[in-house]
Short mmCIF file of C-alpha atoms in Angstrom, two decimals:
data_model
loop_
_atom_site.label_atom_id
_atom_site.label_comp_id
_atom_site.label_asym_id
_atom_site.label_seq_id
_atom_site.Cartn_x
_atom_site.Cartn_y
_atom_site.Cartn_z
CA UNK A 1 0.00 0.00 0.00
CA UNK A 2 1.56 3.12 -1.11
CA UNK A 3 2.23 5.98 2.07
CA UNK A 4 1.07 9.29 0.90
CA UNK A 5 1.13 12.48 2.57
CA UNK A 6 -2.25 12.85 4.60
CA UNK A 7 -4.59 10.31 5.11
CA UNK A 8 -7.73 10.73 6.83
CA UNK A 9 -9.26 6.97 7.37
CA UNK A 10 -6.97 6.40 10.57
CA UNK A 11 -8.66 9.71 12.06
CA UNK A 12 -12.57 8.75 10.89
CA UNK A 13 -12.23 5.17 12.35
CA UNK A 14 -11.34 7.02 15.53
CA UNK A 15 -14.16 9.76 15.57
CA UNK A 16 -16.44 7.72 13.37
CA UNK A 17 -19.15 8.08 16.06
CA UNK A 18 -19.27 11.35 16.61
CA UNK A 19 -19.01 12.39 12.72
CA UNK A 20 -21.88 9.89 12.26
CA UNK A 21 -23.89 11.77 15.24
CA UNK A 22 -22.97 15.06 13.98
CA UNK A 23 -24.94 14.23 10.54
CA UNK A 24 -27.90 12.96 12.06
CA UNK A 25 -27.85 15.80 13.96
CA UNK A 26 -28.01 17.89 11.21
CA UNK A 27 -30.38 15.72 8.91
CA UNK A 28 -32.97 15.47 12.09
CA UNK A 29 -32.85 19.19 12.81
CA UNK A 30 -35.27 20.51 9.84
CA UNK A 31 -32.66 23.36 9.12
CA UNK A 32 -29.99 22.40 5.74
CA UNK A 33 -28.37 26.21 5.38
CA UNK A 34 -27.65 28.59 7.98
CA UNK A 35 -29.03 26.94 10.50
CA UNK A 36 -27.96 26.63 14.33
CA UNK A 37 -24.92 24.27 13.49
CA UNK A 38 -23.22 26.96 11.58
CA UNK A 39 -24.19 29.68 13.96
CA UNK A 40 -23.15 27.19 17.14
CA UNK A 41 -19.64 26.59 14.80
CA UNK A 42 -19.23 30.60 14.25
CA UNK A 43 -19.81 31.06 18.04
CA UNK A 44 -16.87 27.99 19.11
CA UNK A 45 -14.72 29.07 16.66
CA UNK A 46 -14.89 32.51 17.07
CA UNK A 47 -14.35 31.69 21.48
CA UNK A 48 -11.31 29.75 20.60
CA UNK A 49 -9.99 32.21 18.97
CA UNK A 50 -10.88 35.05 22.03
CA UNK A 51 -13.19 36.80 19.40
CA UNK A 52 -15.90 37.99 19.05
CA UNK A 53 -17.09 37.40 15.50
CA UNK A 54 -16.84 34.48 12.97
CA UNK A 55 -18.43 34.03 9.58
CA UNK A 56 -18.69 30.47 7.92
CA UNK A 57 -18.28 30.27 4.50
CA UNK A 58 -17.87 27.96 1.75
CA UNK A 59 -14.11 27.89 1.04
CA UNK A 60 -10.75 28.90 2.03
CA UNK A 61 -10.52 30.87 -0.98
CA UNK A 62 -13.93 32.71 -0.44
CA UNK A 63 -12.69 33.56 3.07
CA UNK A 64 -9.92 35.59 1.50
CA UNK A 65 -11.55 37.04 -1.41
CA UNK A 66 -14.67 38.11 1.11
CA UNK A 67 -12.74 39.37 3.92
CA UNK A 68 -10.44 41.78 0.90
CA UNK A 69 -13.93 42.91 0.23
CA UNK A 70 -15.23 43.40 3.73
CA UNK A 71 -11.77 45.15 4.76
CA UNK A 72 -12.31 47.76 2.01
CA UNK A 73 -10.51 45.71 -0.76
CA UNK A 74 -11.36 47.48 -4.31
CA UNK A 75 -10.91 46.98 -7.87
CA UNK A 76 -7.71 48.80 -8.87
CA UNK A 77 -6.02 48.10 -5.46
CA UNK A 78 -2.75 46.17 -4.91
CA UNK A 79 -2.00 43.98 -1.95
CA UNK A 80 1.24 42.71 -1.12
CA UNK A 81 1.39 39.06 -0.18
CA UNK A 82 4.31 36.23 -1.45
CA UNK A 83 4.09 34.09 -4.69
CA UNK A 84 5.18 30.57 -1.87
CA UNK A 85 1.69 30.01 -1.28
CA UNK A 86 -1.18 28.15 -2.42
CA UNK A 87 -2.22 29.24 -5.37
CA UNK A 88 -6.17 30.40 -4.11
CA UNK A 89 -4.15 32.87 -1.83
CA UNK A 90 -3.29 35.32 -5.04
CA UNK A 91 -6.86 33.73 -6.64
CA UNK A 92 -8.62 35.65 -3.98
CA UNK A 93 -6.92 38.99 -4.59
CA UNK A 94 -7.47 38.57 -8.46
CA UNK A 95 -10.96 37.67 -7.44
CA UNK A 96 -12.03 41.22 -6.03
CA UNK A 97 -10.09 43.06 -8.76
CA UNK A 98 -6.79 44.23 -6.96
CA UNK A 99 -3.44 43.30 -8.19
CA UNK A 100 -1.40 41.34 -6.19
CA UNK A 101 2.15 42.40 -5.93
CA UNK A 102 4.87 40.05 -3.78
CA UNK A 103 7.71 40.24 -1.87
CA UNK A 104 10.03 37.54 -1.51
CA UNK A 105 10.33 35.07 1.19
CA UNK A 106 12.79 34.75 4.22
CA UNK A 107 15.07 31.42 3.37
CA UNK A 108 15.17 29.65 6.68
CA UNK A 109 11.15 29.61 7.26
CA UNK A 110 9.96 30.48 3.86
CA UNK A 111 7.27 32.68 5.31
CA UNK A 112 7.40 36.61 3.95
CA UNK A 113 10.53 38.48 4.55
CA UNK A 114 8.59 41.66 6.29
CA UNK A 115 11.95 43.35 5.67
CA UNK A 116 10.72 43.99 1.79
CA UNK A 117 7.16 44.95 2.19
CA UNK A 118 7.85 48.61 2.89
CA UNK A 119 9.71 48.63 -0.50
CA UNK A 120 6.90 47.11 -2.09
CA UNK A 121 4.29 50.00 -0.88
CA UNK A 122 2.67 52.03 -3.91
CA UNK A 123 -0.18 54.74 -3.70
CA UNK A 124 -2.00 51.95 -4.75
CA UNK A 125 -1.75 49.65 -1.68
CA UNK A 126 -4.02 49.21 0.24
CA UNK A 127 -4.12 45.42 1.97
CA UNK A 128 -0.87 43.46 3.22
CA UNK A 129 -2.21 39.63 3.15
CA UNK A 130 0.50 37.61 5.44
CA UNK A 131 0.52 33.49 4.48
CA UNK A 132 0.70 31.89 7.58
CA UNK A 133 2.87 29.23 5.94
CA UNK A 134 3.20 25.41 6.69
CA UNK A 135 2.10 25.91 10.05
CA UNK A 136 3.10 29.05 11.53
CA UNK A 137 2.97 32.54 11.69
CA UNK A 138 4.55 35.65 9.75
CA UNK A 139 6.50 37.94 12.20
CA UNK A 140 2.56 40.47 12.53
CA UNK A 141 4.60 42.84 15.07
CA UNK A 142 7.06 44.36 11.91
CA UNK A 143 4.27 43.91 10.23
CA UNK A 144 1.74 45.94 11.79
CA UNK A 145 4.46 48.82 12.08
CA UNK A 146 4.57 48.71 8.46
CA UNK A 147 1.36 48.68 8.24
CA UNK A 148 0.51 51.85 10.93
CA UNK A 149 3.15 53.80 8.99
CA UNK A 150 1.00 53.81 5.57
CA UNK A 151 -2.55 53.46 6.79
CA UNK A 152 -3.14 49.93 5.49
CA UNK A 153 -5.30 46.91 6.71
CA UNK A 154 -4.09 43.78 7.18
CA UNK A 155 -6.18 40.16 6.39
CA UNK A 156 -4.17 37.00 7.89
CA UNK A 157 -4.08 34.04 5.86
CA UNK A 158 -4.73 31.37 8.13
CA UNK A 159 -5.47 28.20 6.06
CA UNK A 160 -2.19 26.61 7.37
CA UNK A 161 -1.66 27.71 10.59
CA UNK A 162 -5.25 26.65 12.96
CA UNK A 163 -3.93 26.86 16.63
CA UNK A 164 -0.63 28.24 15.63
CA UNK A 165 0.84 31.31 17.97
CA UNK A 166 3.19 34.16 17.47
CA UNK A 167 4.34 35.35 20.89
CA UNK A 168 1.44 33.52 22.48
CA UNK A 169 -1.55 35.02 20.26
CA UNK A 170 -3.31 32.62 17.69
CA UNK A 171 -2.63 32.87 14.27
CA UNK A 172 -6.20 35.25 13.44
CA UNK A 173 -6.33 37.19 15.96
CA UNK A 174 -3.60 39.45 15.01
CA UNK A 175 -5.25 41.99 12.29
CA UNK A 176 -8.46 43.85 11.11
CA UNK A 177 -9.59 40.20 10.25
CA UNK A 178 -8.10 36.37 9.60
CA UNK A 179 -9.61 34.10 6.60
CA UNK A 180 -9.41 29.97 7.43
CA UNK A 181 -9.97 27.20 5.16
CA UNK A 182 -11.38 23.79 6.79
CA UNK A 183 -10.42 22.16 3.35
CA UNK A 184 -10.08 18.06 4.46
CA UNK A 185 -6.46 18.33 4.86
CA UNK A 186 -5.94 21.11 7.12
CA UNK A 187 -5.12 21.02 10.76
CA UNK A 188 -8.66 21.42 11.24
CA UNK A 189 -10.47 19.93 8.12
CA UNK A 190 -14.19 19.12 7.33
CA UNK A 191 -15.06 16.73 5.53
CA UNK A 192 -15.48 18.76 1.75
CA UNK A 193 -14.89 22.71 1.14
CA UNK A 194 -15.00 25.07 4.19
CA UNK A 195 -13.79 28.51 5.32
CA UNK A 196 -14.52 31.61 8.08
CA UNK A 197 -13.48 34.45 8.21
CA UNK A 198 -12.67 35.83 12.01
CA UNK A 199 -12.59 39.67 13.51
CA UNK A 200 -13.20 41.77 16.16
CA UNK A 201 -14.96 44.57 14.10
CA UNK A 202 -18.83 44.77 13.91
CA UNK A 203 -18.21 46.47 10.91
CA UNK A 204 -16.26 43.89 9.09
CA UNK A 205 -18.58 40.83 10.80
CA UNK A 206 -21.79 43.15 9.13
CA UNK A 207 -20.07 43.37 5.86
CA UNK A 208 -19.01 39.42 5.76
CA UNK A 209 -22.62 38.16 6.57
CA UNK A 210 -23.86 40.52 3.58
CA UNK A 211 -21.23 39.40 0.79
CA UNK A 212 -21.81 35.94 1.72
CA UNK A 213 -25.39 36.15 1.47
CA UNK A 214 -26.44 37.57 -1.92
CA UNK A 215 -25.45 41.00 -0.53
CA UNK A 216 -28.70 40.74 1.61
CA UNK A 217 -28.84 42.12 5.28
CA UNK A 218 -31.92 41.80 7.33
CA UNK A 219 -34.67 40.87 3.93
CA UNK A 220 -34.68 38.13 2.11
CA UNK A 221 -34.34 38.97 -1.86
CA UNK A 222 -33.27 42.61 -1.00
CA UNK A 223 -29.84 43.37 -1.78
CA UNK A 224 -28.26 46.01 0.07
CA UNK A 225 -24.52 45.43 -1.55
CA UNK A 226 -23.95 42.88 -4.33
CA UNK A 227 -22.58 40.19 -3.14
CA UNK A 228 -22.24 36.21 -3.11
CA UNK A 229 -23.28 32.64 -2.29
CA UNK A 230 -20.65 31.94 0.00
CA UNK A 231 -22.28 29.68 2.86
CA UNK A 232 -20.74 27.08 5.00
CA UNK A 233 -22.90 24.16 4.71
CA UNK A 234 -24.60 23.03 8.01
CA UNK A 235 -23.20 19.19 7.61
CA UNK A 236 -19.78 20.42 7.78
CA UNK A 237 -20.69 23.45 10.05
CA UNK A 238 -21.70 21.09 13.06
CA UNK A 239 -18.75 17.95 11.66
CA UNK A 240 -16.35 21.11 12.48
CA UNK A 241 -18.08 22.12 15.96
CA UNK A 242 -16.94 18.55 16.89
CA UNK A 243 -13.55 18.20 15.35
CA UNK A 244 -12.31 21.89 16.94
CA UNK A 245 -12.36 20.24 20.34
CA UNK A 246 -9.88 18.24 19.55
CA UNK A 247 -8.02 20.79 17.68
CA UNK A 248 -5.82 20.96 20.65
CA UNK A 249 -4.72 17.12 20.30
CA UNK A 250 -4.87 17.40 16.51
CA UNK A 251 -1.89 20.13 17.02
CA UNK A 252 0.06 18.02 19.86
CA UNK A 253 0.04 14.73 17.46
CA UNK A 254 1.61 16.92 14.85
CA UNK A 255 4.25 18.11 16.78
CA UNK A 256 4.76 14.84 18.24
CA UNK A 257 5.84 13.60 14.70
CA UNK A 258 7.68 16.32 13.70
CA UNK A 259 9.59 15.72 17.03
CA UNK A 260 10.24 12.37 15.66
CA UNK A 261 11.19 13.39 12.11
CA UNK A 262 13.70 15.84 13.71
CA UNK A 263 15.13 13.28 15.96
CA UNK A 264 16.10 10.75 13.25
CA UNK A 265 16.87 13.21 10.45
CA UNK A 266 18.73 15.83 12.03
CA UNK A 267 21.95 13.91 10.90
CA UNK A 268 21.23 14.27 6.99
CA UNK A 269 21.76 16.21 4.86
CA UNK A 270 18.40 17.29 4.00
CA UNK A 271 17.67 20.84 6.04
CA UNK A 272 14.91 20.09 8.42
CA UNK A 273 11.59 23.44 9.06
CA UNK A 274 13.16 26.00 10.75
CA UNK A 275 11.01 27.89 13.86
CA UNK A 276 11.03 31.05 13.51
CA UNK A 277 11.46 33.07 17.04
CA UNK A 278 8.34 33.15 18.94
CA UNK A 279 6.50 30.80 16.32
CA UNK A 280 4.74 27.96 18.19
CA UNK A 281 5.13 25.56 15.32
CA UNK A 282 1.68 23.48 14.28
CA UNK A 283 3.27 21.69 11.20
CA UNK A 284 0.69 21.50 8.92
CA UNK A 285 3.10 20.08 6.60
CA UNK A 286 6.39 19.14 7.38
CA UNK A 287 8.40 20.43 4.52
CA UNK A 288 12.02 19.78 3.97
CA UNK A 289 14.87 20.74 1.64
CA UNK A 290 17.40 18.96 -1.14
CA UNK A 291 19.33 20.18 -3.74
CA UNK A 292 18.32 16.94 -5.31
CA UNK A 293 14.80 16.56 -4.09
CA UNK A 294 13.76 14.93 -7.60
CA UNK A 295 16.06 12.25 -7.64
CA UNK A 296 14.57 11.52 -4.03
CA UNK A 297 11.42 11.34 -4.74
CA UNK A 298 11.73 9.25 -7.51
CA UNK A 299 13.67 7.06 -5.73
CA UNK A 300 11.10 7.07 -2.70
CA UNK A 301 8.51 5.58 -5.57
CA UNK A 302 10.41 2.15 -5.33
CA UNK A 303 9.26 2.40 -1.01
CA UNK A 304 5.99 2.75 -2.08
CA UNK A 305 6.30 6.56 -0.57
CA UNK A 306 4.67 9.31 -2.72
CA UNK A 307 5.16 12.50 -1.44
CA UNK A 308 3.93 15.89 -2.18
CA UNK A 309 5.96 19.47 -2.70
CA UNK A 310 4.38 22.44 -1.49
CA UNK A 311 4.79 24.89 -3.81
CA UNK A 312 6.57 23.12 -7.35
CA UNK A 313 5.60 26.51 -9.20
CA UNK A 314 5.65 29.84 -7.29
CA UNK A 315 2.15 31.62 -8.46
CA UNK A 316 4.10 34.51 -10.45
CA UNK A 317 5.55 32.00 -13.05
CA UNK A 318 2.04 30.04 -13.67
CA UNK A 319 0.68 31.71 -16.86
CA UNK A 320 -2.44 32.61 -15.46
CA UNK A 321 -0.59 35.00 -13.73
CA UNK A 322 1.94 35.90 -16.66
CA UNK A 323 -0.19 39.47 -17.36
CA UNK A 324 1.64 40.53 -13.75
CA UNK A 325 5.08 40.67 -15.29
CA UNK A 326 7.26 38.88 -13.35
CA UNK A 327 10.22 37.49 -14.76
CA UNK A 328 12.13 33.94 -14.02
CA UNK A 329 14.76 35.79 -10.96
CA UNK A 330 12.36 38.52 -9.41
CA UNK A 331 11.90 36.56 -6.62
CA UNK A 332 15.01 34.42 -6.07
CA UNK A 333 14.32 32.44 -2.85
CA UNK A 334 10.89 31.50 -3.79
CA UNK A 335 12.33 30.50 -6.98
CA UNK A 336 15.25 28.67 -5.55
CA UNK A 337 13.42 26.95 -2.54
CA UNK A 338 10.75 25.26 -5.10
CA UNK A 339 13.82 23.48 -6.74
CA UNK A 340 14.54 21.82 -3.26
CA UNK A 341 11.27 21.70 -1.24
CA UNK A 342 9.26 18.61 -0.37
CA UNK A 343 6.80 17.73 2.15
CA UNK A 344 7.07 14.43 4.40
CA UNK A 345 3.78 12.14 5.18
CA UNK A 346 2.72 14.50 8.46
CA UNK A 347 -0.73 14.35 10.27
CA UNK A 348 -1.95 13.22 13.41
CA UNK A 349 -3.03 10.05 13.60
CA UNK A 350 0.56 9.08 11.26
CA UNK A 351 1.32 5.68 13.02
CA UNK A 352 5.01 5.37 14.60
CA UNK A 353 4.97 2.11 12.08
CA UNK A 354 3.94 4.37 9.20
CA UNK A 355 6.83 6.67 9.65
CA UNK A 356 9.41 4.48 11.02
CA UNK A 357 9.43 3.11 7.50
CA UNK A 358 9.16 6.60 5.51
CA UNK A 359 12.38 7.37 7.84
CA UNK A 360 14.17 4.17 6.90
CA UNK A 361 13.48 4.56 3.38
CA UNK A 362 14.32 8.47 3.54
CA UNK A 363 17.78 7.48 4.78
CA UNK A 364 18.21 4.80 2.27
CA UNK A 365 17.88 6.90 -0.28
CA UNK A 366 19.99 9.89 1.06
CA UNK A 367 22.71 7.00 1.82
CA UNK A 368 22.98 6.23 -1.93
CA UNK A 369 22.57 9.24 -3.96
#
């Protein structure tokens, strides 16, 4: 049986009861869309996070794009985020009409390098969109100066970093507002497409509920602001309310096996995630470095290991993205780093079995290149 990346079957068998309850929950309770699962998910999510506002939506992406909008994002605007990042990150920012415009990324933690934001400021800016990367957080003090010093808003991407902290405050909870996806492979993942969106504005909460309702407010069919269908689903909505409490333990069996990656790889030469000062680490993946990572992986086929890379093409050399006119070298870590990167098998119910052999294998193959 091939080992892949993520798998989620170890997890289900273990909260199959609960996932099962949570449907019948939903399917007995005579409300399908925005019902009290998604406003019982909003209100847990929101507490965990020490907020007082969450909005559900339909997507990680939608959470971005929304929470531009709901921030004061406008056609003609630029925001500053990287290019090392999903690609729905920079899909977002196209989505509302802005321009995104990136910065390069620091080469130990491959999260943004604040140091060349300033730099990248135009009349035109008016967002900086931080990519909580791999599992933890963007340096949001240097940030937020930045920020303060041109009058911009800041929207956290959080789709990689649930339960991560920065100098003790959770990754969302340091901006105007945070966007989350609950895609099936995050740290917390549904079970299908999810997102939210988190603040502590009225304002911003008011303007989320509208966009991802039709635009509507307070009357059905009346729309106050155009806006979208952007709903989180009430099956996943109330399968989420009882996967976040064991967010906690999803987190500490992630760093459990990065422990245990770091412990038996540390003598390689493959260069192991970096922590970043402050960072309390939640390794959504577990992404390491090698100047031959394509010979490894190939080799790794012969294991029956298939393993991911996270990013193989930085968003400002896909061609969707060509009209942008960045040029092979404007961004030479990113560039370099997606060469090298790969991601090991990492999630929390990975068995000690499971990666005991991915090790072995790993340092097989590093023994013989």
């Amino acid at each position: 049986m091939t080992i892949h990346v993520w798998d989620y079957l170890p997890e289900y068998e273990a909260e199959r009861d609960e996932i099962h309850d949570a449907i019948e929950t939903v399917l007995r309770s005579g409300q399908l869309v925005l019902g009290s699962s998604v406003r019982g998910f909003e209100r847990e999510f929101a507490g965990y996070h020490g907020l007082p506002h969450c909005v559900g939506v339909d997507n990680g992406t939608n959470a971005i794009k929304l929470g531009l909008q709901a921030i004061g994002v406008k056609p003609g605007d630029e925001v500053i985020t990287v290019s090392n990042t999903a690609a729905p990150t920079v899909v977002a920012i196209d989505g509302v009409g802005a321009t995104p415009v990136f910065v390069d990324v620091d080469p130990d933690t491959y999260l943004m390098d604040v140091n060349q934001v300033e730099a990248a400021v135009t009349d035109r800016t008016t967002c900086l969109l931080p990519v909580h990367l791999y599992g933890q957080c963007v340096d949001m003090d240097a940030l937020q100066r930045v920020a303060d010093r041109h009058d911009l808003r800041v929207l956290e991407d959080c789709a990689q970093a649930h339960g991560a902290r920065r100098d003790g405050r959770l990754a969302g909870t340091m901006s105007a507002a945070a966007a989350f996806s609950f895609y099936p492979t995050k740290v917390l993942g549904a079970y299908g497409d999810g997102g939210a969106a988190v603040t502590a504005s009225e304002e911003i909460d008011r303007n989320l509920r509208r966009l991802r309702y039709y635009g509507m407010e307070d009357r059905y069919y009346v729309v106050e602001t155009p806006g979208h269908n952007s709903r989180l689903d009430e099956l996943h909505a109330e399968i989420l309310r009882r996967k976040l409490r064991h967010l906690d333990e999803y987190v500490a069996g992630r760093r459990a096996a990065a422990d245990r990656y770091a412990a038996a790889l540390s003598d390689t030469e493959l260069v192991l995630p970096t922590v970043d000062a402050g960072n309390e680490h939640v390794y959504y993946v577990y992404v390491v470095r090698h100047p031959r990572r394509d010979d490894i992986l190939e080799a790794l086929k012969a294991y029956g290991i298939s393993l991911n890379i996270s990013y193989p093409w930085p968003v400002h050399t896909m061609t969707g993205f060509a009209d942008l006119g960045y040029r092979e070298g404007s961004l030479p870590v990113t560039e370099r780093m997606a060469k090298e990167i790969f991601s090991l098998p990492m999630y929390p119910s990975l068995s000690r079995d499971t990666q005991d052999k991915v090790i072995s294998a790993l340092r097989e193959v590093l023994a013989n290149l």
